[in-house]
Coordinates of C-alpha atoms and ligand atoms in Angstrom, one line a residue:
M1 CA 89.5 119.6 95.4
I2 CA 93.0 119.8 94.8
S3 CA 95.3 117.0 93.4
V4 CA 97.9 115.3 95.5
E5 CA 100.6 116.4 93.3
D6 CA 99.8 120.1 93.6
A7 CA 99.3 119.8 97.6
L8 CA 102.6 118.2 97.6
H9 CA 104.3 120.9 95.6
K10 CA 102.5 123.8 97.5
I11 CA 103.8 121.9 101.0
L12 CA 107.5 121.3 99.8
D13 CA 107.7 125.0 98.8
V14 CA 107.5 125.9 102.1
F15 CA 110.4 123.7 103.8
V16 CA 114.1 124.5 103.4
P17 CA 116.9 122.6 105.1
L18 CA 117.2 123.5 108.4
G19 CA 120.6 125.0 109.6
Q20 CA 123.5 122.7 110.4
E21 CA 125.0 121.2 113.8
K22 CA 128.4 119.8 114.9
V23 CA 128.2 116.2 115.6
N24 CA 130.4 113.2 116.7
I25 CA 131.0 111.1 113.3
L26 CA 129.1 108.5 115.3
S27 CA 126.2 110.6 115.8
S28 CA 126.2 111.4 112.3
L29 CA 124.9 108.1 110.9
G30 CA 121.9 108.6 108.4
R31 CA 122.2 112.1 108.8
V32 CA 123.2 114.5 105.5
I33 CA 126.7 116.0 105.7
G34 CA 126.6 120.0 105.2
E35 CA 130.2 120.3 104.2
D36 CA 132.6 119.0 101.6
I37 CA 135.3 116.6 103.1
Y38 CA 138.6 117.1 101.2
A39 CA 141.4 114.5 102.2
S40 CA 143.9 115.9 104.3
R41 CA 146.6 113.3 103.8
N42 CA 147.2 110.2 101.7
I43 CA 145.7 107.1 102.5
P44 CA 147.7 104.9 103.1
P45 CA 150.4 107.4 104.2
R46 CA 153.0 105.6 102.3
D47 CA 153.6 102.5 100.4
N48 CA 153.2 99.3 102.3
S49 CA 153.2 95.6 101.9
A50 CA 149.8 94.1 101.0
M51 CA 151.5 90.4 102.1
D52 CA 153.5 89.1 104.9
G53 CA 156.8 88.3 103.0
Y54 CA 160.0 90.0 102.1
A55 CA 160.9 93.5 100.4
V56 CA 163.1 92.6 97.7
R57 CA 164.4 94.5 94.4
W58 CA 162.6 92.5 92.0
E59 CA 165.9 92.6 89.6
D60 CA 167.5 90.2 92.4
T61 CA 164.8 87.8 91.8
R62 CA 165.1 87.2 88.1
G63 CA 165.1 83.3 87.1
A64 CA 164.3 82.2 90.5
S65 CA 162.4 78.8 91.0
R66 CA 161.7 76.2 93.3
G67 CA 164.7 74.1 91.8
K68 CA 166.8 77.3 91.6
P69 CA 166.0 79.5 94.4
V70 CA 167.8 83.1 94.8
V71 CA 169.3 83.5 97.7
L72 CA 169.2 87.0 99.7
N73 CA 170.7 88.4 102.9
V74 CA 167.9 89.5 105.4
I75 CA 169.0 92.6 106.7
E76 CA 166.0 93.7 108.8
D77 CA 162.6 92.7 110.4
I78 CA 159.7 95.4 109.7
P79 CA 156.5 94.5 111.6
A80 CA 153.5 96.4 110.9
G81 CA 153.7 100.0 112.6
A82 CA 157.6 100.0 112.4
I83 CA 159.6 102.2 110.7
P84 CA 162.1 100.7 108.0
Q85 CA 165.7 101.7 109.5
K86 CA 167.6 100.0 106.5
S87 CA 167.4 100.7 102.8
I88 CA 167.4 97.3 100.4
G89 CA 170.8 97.3 98.2
K90 CA 171.8 94.5 95.6
G91 CA 171.1 90.9 97.2
E92 CA 169.3 92.3 100.3
S93 CA 166.1 91.9 101.8
S94 CA 163.8 92.7 104.9
R95 CA 161.2 90.7 106.6
I96 CA 158.0 92.8 106.3
M97 CA 154.5 92.3 107.6
T98 CA 151.3 93.3 106.1
G99 CA 150.9 97.0 106.5
A100 CA 154.2 97.7 107.1
P101 CA 156.3 100.4 105.4
V102 CA 158.1 99.2 102.4
P103 CA 161.9 100.3 103.0
D104 CA 163.8 102.3 100.7
G105 CA 165.3 100.4 97.6
A106 CA 162.7 97.7 97.8
N107 CA 159.9 97.4 94.6
A108 CA 158.6 94.3 95.3
I109 CA 157.0 91.9 97.9
V110 CA 157.9 88.2 97.8
R111 CA 155.0 86.3 100.0
V112 CA 156.3 84.2 102.6
E113 CA 155.0 81.1 101.1
D114 CA 157.4 81.5 97.9
T115 CA 160.5 81.4 100.3
A116 CA 162.3 79.5 102.9
K117 CA 164.4 81.2 105.6
H118 CA 167.7 79.8 106.8
G119 CA 169.4 82.2 109.7
R120 CA 170.0 85.5 108.2
R121 CA 169.4 84.5 104.8
V122 CA 166.0 83.7 102.6
D123 CA 165.8 81.5 99.6
V124 CA 163.2 82.9 97.0
F125 CA 161.3 80.7 94.8
V126 CA 159.7 83.0 92.5
Q127 CA 160.7 85.9 90.2
A128 CA 159.0 88.8 91.4
K129 CA 157.4 91.5 89.4
R130 CA 158.0 95.4 89.9
G131 CA 155.5 96.8 92.3
Q132 CA 154.2 93.5 93.1
D133 CA 152.1 93.3 96.5
I134 CA 152.9 96.5 97.4
R135 CA 150.2 99.5 98.1
L136 CA 151.0 102.4 97.0
A137 CA 150.9 105.9 99.1
G138 CA 147.7 107.5 98.4
E139 CA 146.2 104.7 96.1
D140 CA 142.9 104.8 98.4
V141 CA 142.4 108.5 98.8
R142 CA 144.9 111.2 97.5
D143 CA 145.6 114.5 99.7
G144 CA 143.3 117.0 98.6
E145 CA 140.7 114.6 97.2
L146 CA 136.9 115.4 97.7
V147 CA 135.6 112.2 99.4
I148 CA 132.3 113.2 100.7
A149 CA 130.2 115.7 99.3
R150 CA 127.5 118.3 101.0
G151 CA 124.4 116.4 100.8
D152 CA 125.5 112.8 101.0
V153 CA 123.8 110.7 103.5
I154 CA 126.6 109.4 106.2
R155 CA 126.8 105.6 106.5
P156 CA 129.3 103.4 108.0
A157 CA 131.5 103.6 105.1
E158 CA 131.3 107.2 105.4
I159 CA 132.2 107.1 109.1
G160 CA 135.3 104.9 108.7
M161 CA 136.7 107.3 105.9
L162 CA 136.0 110.3 108.2
A163 CA 137.9 108.5 111.0
S164 CA 141.0 107.6 108.5
L165 CA 140.8 111.3 108.0
G166 CA 141.0 112.2 111.4
R167 CA 137.8 113.7 111.5
S168 CA 136.1 113.1 114.8
F169 CA 133.4 116.0 114.5
I170 CA 131.4 117.2 111.2
M171 CA 128.5 119.6 110.3
V172 CA 125.1 117.8 109.4
Y173 CA 121.8 119.6 109.1
Q174 CA 119.7 119.6 112.3
R175 CA 116.7 117.3 112.8
P176 CA 113.3 119.1 113.3
I177 CA 111.6 119.0 116.4
V178 CA 107.9 117.8 115.2
A179 CA 105.2 118.3 117.8
V180 CA 102.2 116.0 117.8
L181 CA 98.7 117.0 119.0
A182 CA 95.7 114.8 118.9
T183 CA 92.3 116.1 119.2
G184 CA 89.0 114.7 120.1
D185 CA 86.8 114.7 123.3
E186 CA 86.4 110.9 122.7
L187 CA 90.5 110.4 122.9
V188 CA 92.0 109.2 126.1
D189 CA 95.8 108.1 126.6
I190 CA 97.1 104.6 126.8
D191 CA 97.2 104.5 130.4
D192 CA 93.8 105.8 131.0
N193 CA 91.4 103.0 131.4
P194 CA 89.1 103.7 128.8
N195 CA 85.3 103.7 129.2
P196 CA 83.5 102.1 126.3
W197 CA 82.8 104.9 124.5
Q198 CA 86.5 106.6 124.6
I199 CA 89.1 105.6 122.3
V200 CA 92.8 105.4 122.7
S201 CA 94.8 108.0 120.6
S202 CA 96.9 105.7 118.8
N203 CA 97.7 108.5 116.5
S204 CA 99.9 110.2 119.2
Y205 CA 102.1 107.2 118.7
S206 CA 101.7 106.2 114.9
L207 CA 102.6 109.8 114.1
A208 CA 105.4 110.2 116.7
A209 CA 106.9 106.7 115.3
Q210 CA 106.6 107.9 111.9
I211 CA 108.4 111.1 112.7
I212 CA 111.1 109.0 114.3
D213 CA 111.3 107.0 111.1
S214 CA 111.7 110.0 109.1
G215 CA 114.6 111.3 111.1
G216 CA 112.6 114.0 113.2
I217 CA 112.4 114.3 117.0
P218 CA 108.8 113.9 118.4
L219 CA 107.4 116.4 120.7
Q220 CA 104.2 114.9 122.4
I221 CA 101.6 117.7 123.3
G222 CA 98.9 115.2 124.2
I223 CA 95.2 115.5 123.6
A224 CA 93.3 118.4 122.9
K225 CA 89.7 118.6 123.6
D226 CA 87.5 119.9 121.0
T227 CA 87.2 123.3 122.4
R228 CA 88.4 126.4 121.1
E229 CA 90.2 127.0 124.5
D230 CA 92.0 123.8 124.6
L231 CA 92.9 123.8 121.1
V232 CA 94.5 127.3 121.0
S233 CA 96.4 126.6 124.3
K234 CA 97.8 123.2 123.1
F235 CA 98.8 124.6 119.5
K236 CA 100.3 127.3 121.6
A237 CA 102.5 124.8 123.5
A238 CA 103.5 123.2 120.3
L239 CA 105.3 126.6 118.9
R240 CA 108.8 125.6 119.9
A241 CA 108.7 122.9 117.6
D242 CA 110.1 123.2 114.0
V243 CA 106.7 121.7 112.4
I244 CA 103.4 121.3 114.2
V245 CA 101.1 118.1 113.2
S246 CA 97.7 117.6 114.5
S247 CA 95.2 114.8 113.8
G248 CA 91.4 115.0 113.7
G249 CA 88.8 118.0 113.5
V250 CA 89.5 118.9 110.2
S251 CA 86.5 117.6 108.4
V252 CA 83.0 119.1 108.3
G253 CA 81.5 117.7 111.4
D254 CA 80.2 120.5 114.5
Y255 CA 83.3 119.7 116.6
D256 CA 85.6 119.9 114.0
L257 CA 87.1 123.1 115.4
V258 CA 90.6 122.5 114.2
K259 CA 90.4 124.1 111.1
D260 CA 88.9 127.2 112.9
V261 CA 91.4 127.7 115.6
M262 CA 93.9 127.0 113.0
K263 CA 92.5 129.9 110.9
E264 CA 92.4 131.9 114.1
V265 CA 95.8 131.7 115.4
G266 CA 97.6 130.7 111.8
N267 CA 98.8 132.6 108.9
K268 CA 97.5 131.5 105.5
M269 CA 96.1 128.5 106.6
Q270 CA 94.5 126.4 103.6
F271 CA 91.9 123.7 103.9
W272 CA 92.1 121.5 100.9
R273 CA 89.9 118.3 100.2
V274 CA 92.9 116.7 98.6
A275 CA 91.7 113.9 95.6
M276 CA 93.0 111.0 97.5
R277 CA 91.6 108.3 99.5
P278 CA 92.2 107.9 102.5
G279 CA 93.3 111.2 103.7
R280 CA 90.9 113.7 101.9
P281 CA 90.6 116.5 104.4
L282 CA 94.1 118.4 104.9
A283 CA 94.9 121.7 106.6
F284 CA 98.3 123.5 105.8
G285 CA 99.9 126.7 106.8
S286 CA 101.6 128.1 109.9
M287 CA 101.3 129.6 113.2
G288 CA 103.9 132.0 114.4
G289 CA 106.0 131.4 111.6
V290 CA 105.7 127.4 112.2
P291 CA 104.7 125.3 109.4
M292 CA 101.6 123.2 110.5
F293 CA 99.8 120.3 109.1
G294 CA 96.1 119.5 110.3
L295 CA 96.0 115.5 109.2
P296 CA 92.6 113.8 109.4
G297 CA 91.7 112.1 112.5
N298 CA 91.0 108.3 111.4
P299 CA 94.4 106.3 112.1
V300 CA 95.0 104.9 108.7
S301 CA 94.2 108.4 107.0
S302 CA 96.4 110.3 109.4
M303 CA 99.5 107.8 108.7
V304 CA 98.8 107.8 104.9
S305 CA 98.8 111.9 104.7
F306 CA 101.9 111.8 106.9
E307 CA 103.5 109.4 104.4
Q308 CA 102.4 111.3 101.5
F309 CA 103.1 115.0 103.0
V310 CA 105.0 115.2 106.0
R311 CA 107.7 112.7 105.7
P312 CA 109.0 114.3 102.7
S313 CA 109.0 117.7 104.6
I314 CA 110.9 116.4 107.4
L315 CA 113.7 115.0 105.0
K316 CA 113.8 118.2 103.2
M317 CA 114.4 120.0 106.3
M318 CA 117.0 117.5 107.1
G319 CA 119.0 118.2 103.9
H320 CA 117.8 115.1 101.8
K321 CA 118.1 115.4 98.3
N322 CA 115.8 111.8 97.8
L323 CA 112.6 113.0 99.4
F324 CA 110.1 110.2 98.5
R325 CA 109.4 106.4 99.0
R326 CA 110.4 103.9 96.1
T327 CA 107.8 103.1 93.9
V328 CA 107.9 99.6 91.8
K329 CA 105.8 98.0 89.5
A330 CA 103.9 95.1 90.8
T331 CA 101.5 92.4 89.1
I332 CA 98.3 92.5 91.2
R333 CA 96.6 89.3 92.5
E334 CA 93.0 90.3 92.6
D335 CA 90.4 92.7 90.7
I336 CA 90.0 96.1 92.7
T337 CA 87.5 98.8 91.7
K338 CA 87.3 102.2 92.8
K339 CA 85.7 105.4 91.9
K340 CA 87.0 108.1 89.6
G341 CA 88.1 111.1 91.0
A342 CA 91.0 110.6 93.5
K343 CA 94.0 108.7 94.1
H344 CA 93.6 105.3 96.0
F345 CA 96.2 104.3 98.5
I346 CA 95.6 100.7 99.3
R347 CA 97.1 99.0 102.0
A348 CA 99.1 95.8 100.4
R349 CA 101.5 93.5 101.0
V350 CA 104.2 93.1 98.4
E351 CA 106.7 90.3 97.4
Y352 CA 109.5 89.6 95.3
K353 CA 109.2 86.3 93.5
N354 CA 110.7 84.8 90.6
G355 CA 112.1 88.2 89.4
R356 CA 109.1 90.3 89.8
F357 CA 106.7 92.2 92.1
M358 CA 103.7 90.5 93.6
V359 CA 101.3 92.5 95.6
T360 CA 97.9 91.5 97.4
S361 CA 95.7 94.1 99.2
T362 CA 95.7 93.2 103.1
G363 CA 91.8 93.3 103.4
D364 CA 89.4 96.0 104.8
Q365 CA 90.6 99.4 103.6
G366 CA 88.4 101.2 106.0
S367 CA 90.3 104.5 107.1
G368 CA 89.8 103.3 110.7
I369 CA 91.0 99.7 110.0
L370 CA 94.6 99.9 111.2
K371 CA 94.9 96.3 111.1
S372 CA 95.3 96.4 107.5
M373 CA 98.1 98.6 107.8
V374 CA 99.6 96.8 110.2
R375 CA 100.0 93.9 107.7
A376 CA 101.0 96.2 104.6
N377 CA 104.4 97.0 103.5
G378 CA 103.3 98.9 100.6
L379 CA 100.6 101.2 99.3
I380 CA 99.1 100.5 95.9
V381 CA 98.6 103.9 94.2
L382 CA 95.7 103.8 91.6
P383 CA 95.6 107.0 89.6
E384 CA 92.5 109.5 89.6
N385 CA 91.1 108.8 86.4
S386 CA 91.3 104.9 86.9
T387 CA 88.2 102.7 87.8
S388 CA 89.7 99.5 88.4
A389 CA 92.8 97.4 88.6
K390 CA 92.5 93.8 87.2
K391 CA 94.2 90.6 88.3
G392 CA 97.3 90.2 86.7
D393 CA 97.6 94.2 85.9
E394 CA 100.7 95.7 86.8
V395 CA 100.3 98.8 89.5
A396 CA 102.5 101.1 90.8
V397 CA 103.4 100.4 94.7
Q398 CA 105.1 102.9 97.0
L399 CA 107.0 100.9 99.6
I400 CA 106.8 102.1 103.0
D401 CA 109.0 100.3 105.1
G402 CA 112.3 98.6 104.6
S403 CA 111.1 94.8 104.6
L404 CA 111.8 94.2 100.9
E405 CA 115.5 95.4 101.5
Q406 CA 115.8 92.0 103.8
T407 CA 115.7 88.4 102.7
V408 CA 115.6 85.2 104.7
K409 CA 118.5 83.5 102.9
P410 CA 121.2 85.1 101.1
Q411 CA 120.9 85.5 97.5
Y412 CA 124.1 85.3 95.9
P413 CA 123.9 84.8 92.0
Ligands
AMP501 P1 87.7 113.4 113.1 O1 88.6 113.6 112.1 O2 88.0 114.3 114.4 O3 86.4 113.3 113.0 O4 88.2 111.9 113.6 C1 87.7 110.8 112.7 C2 87.9 109.6 113.4 O5 89.3 109.2 113.7 C3 87.3 109.1 114.8 O6 86.3 108.1 114.8 C4 88.0 109.6 115.8 O7 87.6 108.7 116.8 C5 89.2 109.1 115.1 N1 90.5 109.6 115.8 C6 90.7 111.0 115.8 N2 91.7 111.2 116.6 C7 92.1 109.9 116.9 C8 93.3 109.5 117.5 N3 94.0 110.5 118.1 N4 93.9 108.0 117.8 C9 92.7 107.4 117.3 N5 91.4 107.5 116.7 C10 91.5 108.9 116.5
MG502 MG1 87.5 114.8 116.3

């Protein structure tokens, strides 16, 4: 028996980030950037106005008030996008719009609300401060500054920054192609009318969805029969992938041939009994240089094993640094008992209430009961040596989706 930690360690050792590819910035959303981005220009490119108003010399506005306005000549109109043609001299001003470049000679902007225009003159009702309402060149980003670092995840803000810097393409780490192969004589595909003794291969789809959710590209190989020939040929069809994930056939039944076939065609295949529940049997190794996971067949076991081992591997291939799900401490609402010796991953519903996480299991924990996975947004993780959790105890819960990031109502302080 091998611990979850040891299995994870051995598995992650095998994976390195894939190569990079050049993508359009909009396609880079959620990807990990493979290059440092230095600013190639100042943003804003030059001093500009933060308000609609008048560009002035602050010295000229000394002592101005509603009762005793200062009168300035208006020598130019500078809409956003225009280049100022005239510089501001003593007693002069230019009408200026938000975002327009500040003309030479001006050192402050007076808001239009603090003025009144009469023909080619303007009354200024307030004394301006030096630099007031001027956005300085480079105050957002300085030419040459490092703005996005290799390894950062690209979000909408990074995409906006790249656009400002005139970058339409960037280098990101590639997405792995992950082959999915279901195995079992009892399996049929969704649209094949199942006989009463047949089972729809739901794993083909839940695993493919987990692959997409992790950022990978699923390659559906389909269903292999429990025969040496079919398994070998289907595994060979999966060889163009970056990773192969199969489900079923790794336990000790007479027809659990996957591990034998993997040993036959694979390299350094290891068959572990991982000290976890669900998901005890796990095969890991490689075939033709392609890393290969043999996950257990039960629908929940395959999903939980994917979560623990395959997802972090995919994230690592994609250049991510944070490979693991967030785990929170939550107060459990019920008593749970377990046997010593394995880590238990208990499907559960977590909510955030009155400043703390509360958690309840979602019912039958049989490894074939997908419904309790459907209801779960987390997995309570109970350690190997524990035998129970009591109502009111704090337990660790791995969050397995983004549901706790969203709320029904806005939450302002
Ligand atoms: P195995 O590990 O092959 O012994 O399978 C364990 C259990 O999981 C059996 O009840 C199988 O019918 C079920 N199972 C295996 N593969 C799948 C699959 N692709 N989709 C749904 N159930 C499966
Ligand atoms: Mg089977």
